[in-house]
Coordinates of C-alpha atoms in Angstrom, one line a residue:
M115 CA -23.5 -16.8 -46.8
A116 CA -21.1 -17.8 -44.4
R117 CA -21.7 -18.6 -41.2
R118 CA -21.3 -15.6 -38.6
R119 CA -18.6 -16.5 -35.8
R120 CA -19.8 -15.4 -32.5
K121 CA -17.5 -13.4 -30.4
L122 CA -16.2 -14.5 -27.3
G123 CA -17.9 -12.5 -24.6
E124 CA -21.7 -13.2 -26.2
I125 CA -20.7 -17.2 -26.0
L126 CA -19.8 -16.4 -21.8
V127 CA -22.7 -14.4 -21.6
G128 CA -24.8 -17.3 -23.0
W129 CA -23.6 -19.8 -21.1
E130 CA -24.1 -17.2 -17.8
I131 CA -20.4 -17.3 -17.0
L132 CA -21.1 -13.9 -17.3
T133 CA -23.6 -10.4 -17.0
A134 CA -23.8 -7.9 -20.2
E135 CA -22.7 -5.3 -17.6
S136 CA -19.6 -7.4 -16.2
L137 CA -19.1 -7.9 -19.9
R138 CA -19.0 -4.0 -20.6
D139 CA -16.4 -3.5 -17.9
A140 CA -14.3 -6.1 -19.4
I141 CA -14.1 -4.8 -22.8
A142 CA -13.2 -1.2 -21.5
Y143 CA -10.4 -2.4 -19.4
A144 CA -9.2 -4.6 -22.4
S145 CA -9.5 -1.8 -24.6
E146 CA -7.6 0.6 -22.4
H147 CA -4.8 -1.9 -21.4
G148 CA -3.9 -2.8 -25.0
K149 CA -5.3 -6.7 -24.3
R150 CA -7.6 -9.4 -25.8
I151 CA -11.4 -9.4 -24.2
G152 CA -10.3 -13.1 -22.9
E153 CA -7.0 -12.0 -20.9
A154 CA -8.6 -9.0 -19.3
L155 CA -12.1 -11.4 -17.7
I156 CA -9.2 -13.7 -16.8
E157 CA -7.4 -10.7 -14.8
L158 CA -10.3 -9.3 -13.6
E159 CA -11.4 -12.5 -12.1
M160 CA -14.3 -12.3 -14.2
A161 CA -13.8 -16.0 -15.7
S162 CA -11.7 -18.3 -14.8
E163 CA -9.3 -19.6 -17.5
E164 CA -10.6 -23.0 -18.3
D165 CA -14.0 -20.8 -19.3
V166 CA -12.4 -19.0 -21.4
T167 CA -10.4 -21.8 -23.2
K168 CA -13.7 -23.7 -23.4
A169 CA -15.6 -20.1 -24.6
L170 CA -12.4 -20.2 -27.2
A171 CA -12.9 -23.8 -28.3
T172 CA -16.6 -23.0 -29.2
Q173 CA -15.8 -19.8 -31.0
F174 CA -13.5 -21.1 -33.5
D175 CA -15.1 -25.1 -33.4
L176 CA -11.7 -26.4 -32.2
E177 CA -12.0 -29.3 -29.5
Y178 CA -11.3 -28.9 -25.3
V179 CA -8.8 -31.1 -23.9
D180 CA -9.2 -32.2 -20.2
L181 CA -5.9 -32.5 -19.2
D182 CA -6.4 -33.4 -15.2
K183 CA -8.3 -36.8 -17.0
N184 CA -4.7 -37.7 -18.6
V185 CA -6.0 -37.8 -21.6
V186 CA -2.0 -37.6 -23.1
V187 CA 0.0 -40.1 -23.3
P188 CA 3.1 -39.3 -22.0
A189 CA 5.0 -41.5 -24.8
A190 CA 3.0 -39.2 -27.6
L191 CA 5.7 -36.7 -26.6
E192 CA 8.2 -38.1 -28.3
L193 CA 6.3 -37.0 -31.5
V194 CA 7.8 -33.4 -31.3
P195 CA 11.1 -32.2 -30.0
Q196 CA 11.3 -30.9 -26.4
E197 CA 12.7 -27.4 -27.0
L198 CA 9.6 -26.9 -28.5
I199 CA 7.3 -28.5 -26.4
T200 CA 9.0 -26.5 -23.0
R201 CA 8.9 -22.8 -25.1
H202 CA 6.3 -22.8 -27.0
K203 CA 3.7 -24.8 -24.6
V204 CA 2.0 -27.3 -27.0
L205 CA 1.4 -30.6 -26.4
P206 CA 1.2 -33.5 -29.3
L207 CA -1.6 -36.1 -28.8
S208 CA -1.4 -38.1 -31.8
K209 CA -0.2 -38.1 -35.4
E210 CA -1.5 -40.0 -38.7
D211 CA -0.2 -40.0 -41.7
N212 CA 0.6 -36.5 -42.5
R213 CA -1.3 -35.0 -39.9
L214 CA 0.1 -34.0 -36.1
K215 CA -2.6 -33.5 -33.7
V216 CA -1.3 -30.7 -30.9
I217 CA -3.0 -28.6 -28.1
I218 CA -2.4 -25.3 -28.0
P219 CA -3.3 -22.7 -25.8
D220 CA -4.4 -19.6 -27.8
P221 CA -6.4 -20.4 -31.2
L222 CA -5.3 -17.0 -32.9
D223 CA -1.2 -17.6 -32.0
L224 CA -1.3 -17.7 -35.9
E225 CA 2.5 -17.9 -36.1
L226 CA 3.1 -20.4 -33.7
L227 CA 1.4 -22.8 -36.1
D228 CA 3.3 -21.5 -39.0
M229 CA 6.3 -22.3 -37.5
L230 CA 5.4 -25.9 -36.7
R231 CA 4.4 -26.5 -39.8
F232 CA 7.8 -25.3 -41.3
R233 CA 9.5 -27.1 -38.2
L234 CA 7.9 -30.6 -38.6
N235 CA 6.9 -30.6 -42.1
L236 CA 3.5 -31.8 -40.4
E237 CA 0.1 -30.1 -41.2
I238 CA -1.3 -29.2 -37.6
D239 CA -4.7 -29.6 -36.0
C240 CA -5.5 -28.0 -33.2
A241 CA -7.1 -28.6 -29.3
L242 CA -7.3 -26.4 -27.1
A243 CA -6.2 -26.5 -23.3
P244 CA -5.6 -23.6 -20.4
R245 CA -2.0 -22.4 -20.5
S246 CA -1.6 -23.1 -16.7
K247 CA -2.5 -26.7 -17.1
I248 CA -0.1 -27.1 -20.0
Q249 CA 2.5 -25.9 -17.8
R250 CA 1.8 -27.9 -15.2
F251 CA 1.7 -31.0 -17.7
I252 CA 5.1 -30.3 -18.8
D253 CA 6.6 -29.1 -15.2
T254 CA 5.3 -33.7 -14.3
F255 CA 6.3 -35.4 -17.5
L256 CA 9.4 -33.7 -18.8
G257 CA 10.8 -33.0 -15.5
G258 CA 9.7 -29.2 -14.6
V259 CA 10.6 -26.5 -12.5
G260 CA 9.8 -28.6 -9.0
S261 CA 12.1 -31.5 -10.1
S262 CA 15.0 -29.2 -11.7
M263 CA 14.9 -27.2 -8.7
D264 CA 15.3 -30.6 -6.2
E265 CA 18.2 -31.9 -8.6
A266 CA 20.3 -28.8 -8.0
I267 CA 19.6 -29.1 -4.4
E268 CA 20.5 -32.9 -4.8
E269 CA 23.4 -32.1 -6.7
I270 CA 25.1 -29.7 -4.0
D271 CA 24.2 -31.4 -1.3
R272 CA 26.3 -34.7 -2.7
D273 CA 29.7 -32.7 -3.1
A274 CA 30.3 -30.4 0.1
D275 CA 33.1 -29.1 -1.8
L276 CA 31.3 -27.7 -4.1
V277 CA 29.8 -25.3 -1.7
A278 CA 32.8 -23.5 -1.9
K279 CA 33.4 -23.5 -5.7
E280 CA 29.5 -22.2 -6.4
L281 CA 30.2 -19.2 -4.1
E282 CA 33.6 -18.1 -6.4
K283 CA 31.1 -18.8 -9.6
A284 CA 28.6 -16.7 -8.4
A285 CA 30.7 -14.0 -7.0
A286 CA 31.8 -14.0 -10.4
G287 CA 28.5 -14.9 -12.5
E288 CA 30.2 -17.0 -13.8
D289 CA 28.5 -20.2 -15.8
E290 CA 24.9 -20.1 -15.9
D291 CA 24.7 -23.4 -15.4
A292 CA 26.2 -24.1 -12.4
P293 CA 23.8 -25.8 -9.7
V294 CA 23.5 -22.8 -7.7
I295 CA 22.8 -20.3 -9.9
K296 CA 20.6 -22.4 -11.6
L297 CA 18.5 -23.5 -8.3
I298 CA 18.3 -19.6 -7.8
N299 CA 17.2 -18.9 -11.2
L300 CA 14.8 -21.8 -10.9
L301 CA 13.4 -20.7 -7.3
I302 CA 12.5 -17.1 -9.1
S303 CA 10.9 -18.8 -12.1
E304 CA 8.4 -20.8 -9.8
A305 CA 7.6 -18.4 -7.6
V306 CA 6.5 -16.0 -10.7
R307 CA 4.6 -18.7 -11.9
M308 CA 2.7 -19.6 -8.7
R309 CA 2.0 -16.1 -8.3
A310 CA 3.6 -15.1 -5.6
S311 CA 4.1 -11.8 -4.2
D312 CA 7.3 -12.3 -2.1
V313 CA 10.4 -15.0 -2.2
H314 CA 11.6 -15.5 1.8
V315 CA 14.8 -17.3 2.2
E316 CA 15.1 -17.5 5.8
P317 CA 18.4 -19.1 7.9
M318 CA 17.8 -21.6 10.8
S319 CA 20.1 -23.3 13.2
D320 CA 19.7 -26.5 10.7
R321 CA 18.4 -25.1 7.2
V322 CA 17.8 -22.4 4.8
R323 CA 14.0 -22.3 4.6
V324 CA 12.3 -21.2 1.7
R325 CA 8.6 -19.7 1.2
Y326 CA 6.7 -18.0 -0.6
R327 CA 4.0 -15.5 0.1
V328 CA 0.3 -16.6 -2.4
D329 CA -2.5 -15.1 -2.1
G330 CA -1.2 -13.4 1.4
V331 CA -0.6 -16.9 3.4
C332 CA 3.0 -17.8 3.6
M333 CA 3.6 -21.4 2.3
I334 CA 6.5 -23.5 2.9
R335 CA 8.3 -24.3 -0.4
D336 CA 11.7 -26.2 0.2
N337 CA 14.2 -26.4 2.9
I338 CA 17.8 -25.7 1.7
P339 CA 21.2 -27.6 3.2
K340 CA 22.9 -24.9 5.6
A341 CA 26.2 -25.7 3.3
M342 CA 24.4 -23.9 0.9
Q343 CA 23.8 -20.7 2.7
P344 CA 26.5 -18.2 1.7
S345 CA 26.8 -19.4 -1.8
V346 CA 22.7 -18.9 -1.9
V347 CA 22.9 -15.6 0.1
A348 CA 25.5 -14.4 -2.1
R349 CA 24.0 -14.8 -5.1
L350 CA 20.8 -13.2 -4.1
K351 CA 22.6 -9.9 -3.0
I352 CA 24.9 -10.0 -5.9
M353 CA 22.1 -10.3 -8.4
S354 CA 20.5 -7.7 -6.6
G355 CA 23.7 -5.3 -6.5
I356 CA 24.3 -5.6 -2.7
D357 CA 27.7 -5.2 -1.1
I358 CA 28.0 -9.0 0.0
A359 CA 30.6 -8.4 2.3
E360 CA 28.6 -6.1 4.3
K361 CA 27.1 -8.5 6.6
R362 CA 26.4 -6.6 9.9
L363 CA 23.5 -4.1 8.5
P364 CA 20.2 -4.3 6.5
Q365 CA 21.1 -3.5 2.6
D366 CA 18.3 -3.0 0.1
G367 CA 18.8 -3.8 -3.8
R368 CA 16.9 -4.7 -7.2
I369 CA 16.7 -7.5 -9.2
K370 CA 15.3 -7.0 -13.1
M371 CA 14.4 -10.5 -14.7
R372 CA 12.5 -11.7 -18.1
I373 CA 10.4 -14.2 -17.4
A374 CA 7.6 -16.1 -20.0
G375 CA 8.1 -13.1 -22.0
Q376 CA 7.4 -10.7 -19.0
E377 CA 9.8 -7.7 -17.8
I378 CA 9.8 -8.3 -13.5
D379 CA 11.1 -6.0 -11.1
F380 CA 12.2 -7.6 -7.3
R381 CA 12.6 -5.7 -5.1
V382 CA 15.5 -7.4 -2.3
S383 CA 16.2 -6.6 1.3
A384 CA 18.7 -8.6 3.2
L385 CA 18.7 -7.9 6.9
P386 CA 21.0 -9.4 9.6
A387 CA 19.1 -12.2 12.1
Y388 CA 20.6 -14.7 14.4
H389 CA 21.3 -17.7 12.4
G390 CA 22.9 -15.6 9.0
E391 CA 21.1 -13.3 7.0
S392 CA 17.9 -13.2 6.0
V393 CA 16.4 -12.4 2.5
V394 CA 13.4 -11.3 0.7
L395 CA 12.1 -10.9 -2.8
R396 CA 9.1 -8.5 -3.1
I397 CA 7.3 -9.2 -6.6
L398 CA 6.6 -6.4 -8.6
R399 CA 4.4 -7.5 -11.5
P400 CA 3.9 -4.3 -13.8
D401 CA -0.1 -5.9 -14.2
S402 CA -0.7 -6.2 -10.7
V403 CA -0.9 -2.7 -10.8
K404 CA -3.0 -2.3 -13.8
I405 CA -6.1 -4.2 -13.3
G406 CA -8.2 -0.7 -12.9
I407 CA -10.9 0.4 -10.6
T408 CA -13.2 -2.6 -11.8
G409 CA -11.4 -5.3 -11.1
L410 CA -10.4 -4.1 -7.3
G411 CA -13.7 -5.7 -5.9
F412 CA -16.1 -2.9 -4.9
E413 CA -19.1 -2.8 -4.9
Q414 CA -21.7 -1.2 -7.3
D415 CA -22.9 1.4 -4.8
D416 CA -19.0 1.9 -3.0
Y417 CA -17.6 1.6 -7.2
E418 CA -19.9 4.7 -7.9
H419 CA -18.9 7.0 -4.9
F420 CA -15.7 5.7 -5.7
L421 CA -15.6 7.4 -9.4
R422 CA -17.1 10.8 -7.7
I423 CA -15.0 11.0 -4.8
I424 CA -11.4 10.9 -7.1
K425 CA -12.7 13.6 -10.1
Q426 CA -13.0 16.2 -6.8
P427 CA -10.8 19.4 -8.7
N428 CA -8.9 19.2 -4.8
G429 CA -8.8 17.8 -1.4
I430 CA -7.5 14.9 0.1
F431 CA -8.4 11.2 -0.4
L432 CA -6.5 9.2 1.7
V433 CA -6.6 4.8 1.7
C434 CA -6.0 3.5 5.4
G435 CA -4.7 -0.3 6.4
P436 CA -2.3 -2.4 7.4
T437 CA 1.1 -3.0 5.0
G438 CA 0.4 -5.7 2.3
S439 CA -4.0 -4.6 2.3
G440 CA -3.6 -3.2 -1.7
K441 CA -3.3 0.9 -0.7
T442 CA -1.1 1.1 -3.4
T443 CA -2.8 -0.4 -6.2
T444 CA -5.9 1.4 -5.4
L445 CA -3.9 4.4 -5.4
Y446 CA -2.7 3.7 -9.1
A447 CA -5.7 2.5 -10.2
A448 CA -7.6 6.3 -9.2
L449 CA -4.1 8.1 -11.1
L450 CA -4.4 6.0 -13.8
E451 CA -8.0 6.5 -14.4
L452 CA -7.1 10.1 -14.3
N453 CA -3.7 10.0 -16.2
R454 CA -5.1 12.0 -19.2
P455 CA -2.6 14.5 -21.4
D456 CA -4.7 17.6 -19.9
R457 CA -3.9 16.9 -16.0
K458 CA -0.3 16.9 -14.7
I459 CA 0.8 14.0 -11.9
I460 CA 3.4 14.2 -9.6
T461 CA 4.2 11.6 -6.9
A462 CA 6.5 11.0 -4.1
E463 CA 6.8 7.5 -2.8
D464 CA 9.7 5.4 -1.3
P465 CA 10.3 3.7 -3.0
V466 CA 9.0 3.9 -6.9
E467 CA 8.0 0.4 -7.6
Y468 CA 6.1 0.8 -10.6
S469 CA 6.7 3.3 -13.5
F470 CA 3.6 4.6 -15.8
T471 CA 3.6 6.9 -18.6
G472 CA 2.3 10.2 -17.9
M473 CA 2.8 10.3 -14.5
N474 CA 6.2 12.5 -12.9
Q475 CA 7.0 10.6 -10.2
C476 CA 9.8 11.2 -7.3
Q477 CA 11.7 8.8 -4.9
V478 CA 12.5 10.0 -1.9
K479 CA 16.0 10.0 -0.2
E480 CA 16.0 10.7 3.2
E481 CA 19.9 10.3 3.2
I482 CA 20.4 13.5 0.9
G483 CA 17.8 14.9 2.6
L484 CA 15.3 14.8 -0.1
S485 CA 12.1 13.7 1.8
F486 CA 8.7 13.7 1.4
A487 CA 7.9 17.0 2.9
R488 CA 10.8 18.4 0.6
I489 CA 9.0 16.5 -2.4
L490 CA 6.0 17.9 -2.0
R491 CA 7.0 22.0 -1.4
S492 CA 8.8 21.8 -4.6
M493 CA 5.3 20.1 -6.4
L494 CA 3.3 22.6 -5.6
R495 CA 5.8 25.1 -7.7
Q496 CA 6.1 22.7 -10.5
A497 CA 2.2 23.9 -10.8
P498 CA 0.7 19.8 -10.7
N499 CA -3.8 19.4 -10.5
I500 CA -2.8 15.3 -9.0
I501 CA -0.7 14.8 -6.3
L502 CA -0.1 11.4 -4.8
V503 CA 2.5 11.7 -1.6
G504 CA 3.4 7.7 -0.9
E505 CA 2.6 8.0 3.4
I506 CA 1.8 10.7 5.5
R507 CA 4.1 10.2 8.0
D508 CA 4.2 13.2 10.3
R509 CA 2.9 16.6 11.0
E510 CA 4.9 18.7 8.8
V511 CA 3.7 16.1 5.3
G512 CA 0.6 16.7 6.7
E513 CA 0.3 20.1 7.1
V514 CA 2.1 20.6 4.0
A515 CA -0.5 17.8 1.9
V516 CA -3.2 19.9 3.9
Q517 CA -1.8 23.1 2.4
A518 CA -1.5 21.5 -1.1
A519 CA -5.6 20.4 -0.8
L520 CA -6.9 23.8 0.4
T521 CA -5.1 25.7 -2.2
G522 CA -6.8 23.8 -5.3
H523 CA -4.7 20.6 -5.7
L524 CA -6.4 16.9 -5.4
V525 CA -3.7 14.8 -3.3
F526 CA -3.9 11.0 -2.5
S527 CA -2.1 9.5 0.3
T528 CA -2.4 6.4 2.3
L529 CA -2.3 6.4 6.6
H530 CA -1.5 3.4 8.5
T531 CA -5.1 3.2 10.5
N532 CA -7.0 -0.1 11.1
D533 CA -10.4 2.0 9.9
A534 CA -11.8 4.3 8.1
P535 CA -12.9 7.4 11.4
S536 CA -9.4 6.8 13.3
A537 CA -7.7 8.5 10.4
I538 CA -9.3 11.9 11.4
T539 CA -8.1 11.4 15.0
R540 CA -5.0 10.1 14.0
L541 CA -4.3 13.4 11.7
I542 CA -5.3 15.7 14.5
D543 CA -3.0 13.9 16.8
M544 CA -0.3 14.2 14.8
G545 CA -0.7 17.7 15.5
I546 CA -2.5 18.9 12.3
K547 CA -4.9 21.7 13.6
P548 CA -8.6 19.9 13.2
F549 CA -10.5 22.9 11.4
L550 CA -7.5 22.2 8.9
V551 CA -8.4 18.3 9.0
A552 CA -12.0 18.9 8.3
S553 CA -11.8 21.4 5.7
S554 CA -9.2 19.6 3.6
I555 CA -10.9 15.6 3.6
Q556 CA -13.0 14.5 0.9
A557 CA -12.8 11.3 1.9
I558 CA -11.0 8.3 3.5
M559 CA -11.2 4.5 2.7
A560 CA -10.1 1.9 4.6
Q561 CA -9.1 -1.8 2.8
R562 CA -8.3 -5.5 3.3
L563 CA -7.3 -8.1 1.0
I564 CA -9.5 -11.7 1.4
R565 CA -9.0 -15.0 -0.8
I566 CA -11.1 -15.3 -2.8
I567 CA -12.8 -18.7 -3.9
C568 CA -11.2 -20.7 -6.7
N569 CA -13.9 -20.8 -9.6
E570 CA -12.7 -24.3 -10.9
C571 CA -13.2 -26.6 -7.5
K572 CA -16.2 -23.6 -6.7
E573 CA -18.9 -25.8 -4.7
I574 CA -21.9 -25.1 -2.1
D575 CA -21.1 -25.6 2.1
P576 CA -23.4 -27.8 2.8
A577 CA -23.0 -27.5 6.3
P578 CA -20.9 -23.6 7.4
D579 CA -20.0 -23.2 10.6
R580 CA -23.1 -21.6 12.3
Y581 CA -21.0 -20.1 15.0
I582 CA -18.7 -18.4 12.6
L583 CA -21.3 -17.2 10.9
R584 CA -23.2 -16.2 14.6
M585 CA -19.7 -14.0 14.6
L586 CA -19.9 -12.6 11.1
N587 CA -23.3 -11.2 12.2
I588 CA -25.1 -13.6 9.0
K589 CA -28.6 -14.6 10.6
D590 CA -30.9 -17.3 9.0
E591 CA -33.1 -14.7 6.8
D592 CA -29.5 -13.3 5.1
L593 CA -29.3 -16.6 3.4
E594 CA -32.9 -17.3 2.1
G595 CA -32.9 -18.2 -1.1
R596 CA -28.4 -18.2 -0.6
H597 CA -25.5 -20.5 -0.4
V598 CA -22.7 -20.1 1.6
Y599 CA -19.5 -21.0 -1.0
K600 CA -16.5 -23.0 -0.2
G601 CA -13.8 -24.3 -2.4
A602 CA -13.1 -27.7 -3.0
G603 CA -9.0 -27.3 -3.7
C604 CA -8.1 -28.8 -6.8
S605 CA -4.4 -28.1 -9.0
R606 CA -5.1 -24.5 -10.0
C607 CA -5.6 -23.5 -6.7
G608 CA -2.9 -25.4 -5.0
G609 CA -5.3 -27.0 -2.8
T610 CA -6.4 -24.8 -1.0
G611 CA -9.4 -24.2 -2.2
Y612 CA -8.6 -20.1 -2.7
R613 CA -7.4 -18.4 -6.1
G614 CA -7.0 -14.4 -6.4
R615 CA -7.3 -11.5 -3.3
K616 CA -10.3 -9.0 -4.2
G617 CA -10.5 -5.7 -2.0
I618 CA -13.0 -5.1 1.4
F619 CA -13.5 -1.5 1.8
E620 CA -14.9 0.9 3.8
L621 CA -15.9 4.7 2.3
L622 CA -16.5 7.3 4.4
E623 CA -17.0 10.7 2.4
M624 CA -16.8 13.8 4.0
N625 CA -20.5 15.6 5.2
T626 CA -21.3 18.5 7.3
E627 CA -22.0 16.8 10.3
L628 CA -18.8 14.7 10.1
R629 CA -16.4 18.2 9.4
E630 CA -18.7 19.7 12.3
L631 CA -17.0 16.5 14.6
A632 CA -14.2 16.3 13.0
F633 CA -13.4 20.6 14.4
N634 CA -14.4 19.6 18.1
R635 CA -12.2 16.7 18.0
A636 CA -14.8 13.8 19.0
P637 CA -13.6 10.4 20.4
T638 CA -13.6 8.2 17.1
N639 CA -16.7 6.0 18.0
H640 CA -18.9 9.0 17.6
L641 CA -17.6 9.4 14.1
R642 CA -18.0 5.4 13.2
R643 CA -21.8 6.0 14.1
A644 CA -21.7 9.8 12.2
A645 CA -20.5 8.0 9.5
Q646 CA -22.4 4.6 9.5
A647 CA -25.4 6.8 9.8
A648 CA -24.7 9.0 6.5
G649 CA -24.0 5.6 4.6
M650 CA -21.1 4.1 4.9
R651 CA -20.5 0.6 4.9
N652 CA -17.7 -0.7 7.4
L653 CA -15.3 -3.2 6.2
L654 CA -17.1 -6.6 8.4
E655 CA -20.6 -5.3 6.0
D656 CA -18.8 -5.7 3.3
G657 CA -17.3 -8.9 3.8
K658 CA -20.5 -10.4 4.3
I659 CA -21.9 -9.1 1.0
K660 CA -19.0 -11.1 -0.5
I661 CA -19.5 -14.3 1.2
L662 CA -23.4 -13.9 0.6
S663 CA -22.5 -13.1 -3.5
G664 CA -20.5 -16.5 -3.3
I665 CA -17.2 -14.3 -3.9
T666 CA -15.3 -16.0 -0.3
T667 CA -16.0 -17.9 2.6
P668 CA -17.2 -17.0 6.4
D669 CA -13.7 -18.5 7.4
E670 CA -11.6 -16.2 5.3
L671 CA -13.6 -13.0 6.5
V672 CA -12.9 -14.1 10.2
R673 CA -9.2 -14.9 9.0
I674 CA -8.6 -11.3 8.1
T675 CA -11.0 -9.4 9.9
Q676 CA -10.4 -11.1 13.5
A677 CA -6.8 -9.8 13.7
E678 CA -8.5 -6.2 13.5
G679 CA -10.8 -7.0 16.2
L680 CA -13.9 -6.0 14.1
L681 CA -16.0 -9.4 14.7
V682 CA -19.5 -8.3 15.9
E683 CA -20.3 -8.7 19.4
E684 CA -22.5 -11.9 20.5

């Protein structure tokens, strides 16, 4: 009788990388989004890419290859055409008689194996390695993105006459091999591969600085010669449909590119500055807002409260925080949970960044009078069950949202406040009547994004900074039987010790006492005390749980909370 092949999840649970509960969550996420369980585990940061690949090797009884230990001889790369290596992410290891041993990232890619057998006329033996490590090896030994970018810069820098020629080619969209065009394509591809959220092209007095924002932190990628500034900016503006002749006014555009088999949108902003136009590309990945509620980073109690609140039939649910704190991702996670054929969902957004099946999404266009308030009033005549308003910016929008909530609609929106209790006073300060605020709001959630420790280089911090622990109110008794962790820095996380981000949350659910305080225009500190007495955990306390659970570091929590004035007094 044939031995039953163990499932991937079973292997990871047996290795104590997953719990049975987290495996169930990952299976549900995979089923909902049409993904394999390994992909879901990596996206949800429940297991590292290396852990999943090792488990696949165990599942299929294949060798796992650690590419960090230089087991591949660069000369072996000549066994397979370079085009196959770079396109299909395979690495030849050795050849013996009529058999070729190759490293691949996915043992279930039978089409790739058949193609290799046909193209090479050899029998194929497989070993496994993580896709990202295969890509880094290819970049290192086959002149990947980084070196190609450097070559493109050097090629133009060597010949100043090329600048004028490249500007003409960029404007006409000619010659994809032209150095400026090649440079921009490589720059964008590298940013996507590095998981950047933004690309900043910033003219300085003597150079053009290129920076990527990865996990919320800007890092310098390169300095482009000043002479290339006109052609680089022109190429980006043409790709995004922006008028290249207009250099005095801010402009916005979009780029759509297919990178690594995925359609990715870029929101482009050009802003006139002292040394020339600064261009920022915001990278919009469809999968980044489809991580599901389980991937947001909720503790179990907040997760249960969140699910209960978003399933209320009416009322307002507000998400608060500064720009870049993940508010849009949280709201989309809620809408995707509620998006069913028996519910009508309408959104008013500025701009519509991601398109979803089953939702009616409206784009705000202030220049023709199509404002949030006007869309919101029209929405109510469309008989929706659920409404999303991108942001409550003024009294008019706030009042229409309140009326929608009081007439039986569930309304989601965002507000720019530092914490949850201050959202109540902010709405009242806008001019919305206190009794309407008190009766319409169901819950308010403030959030921030913190970087999480890289799974591959995670280690116990033997001597955490005692001063920082005191600032975060982490006492010795809190550390009994626990450890503080840090990231040592590795190739996977780019030496930062962090990879990916999760949310820290402050979830305020309205009750009788809070409604009465809101009705009486109570100050924010009274609202905060009442909310905490009712069980609300503030941002700092939620961050402490993630430190003690080994998810993030004290330094990271200080970096996020210090700027917001959330540190406790000593």
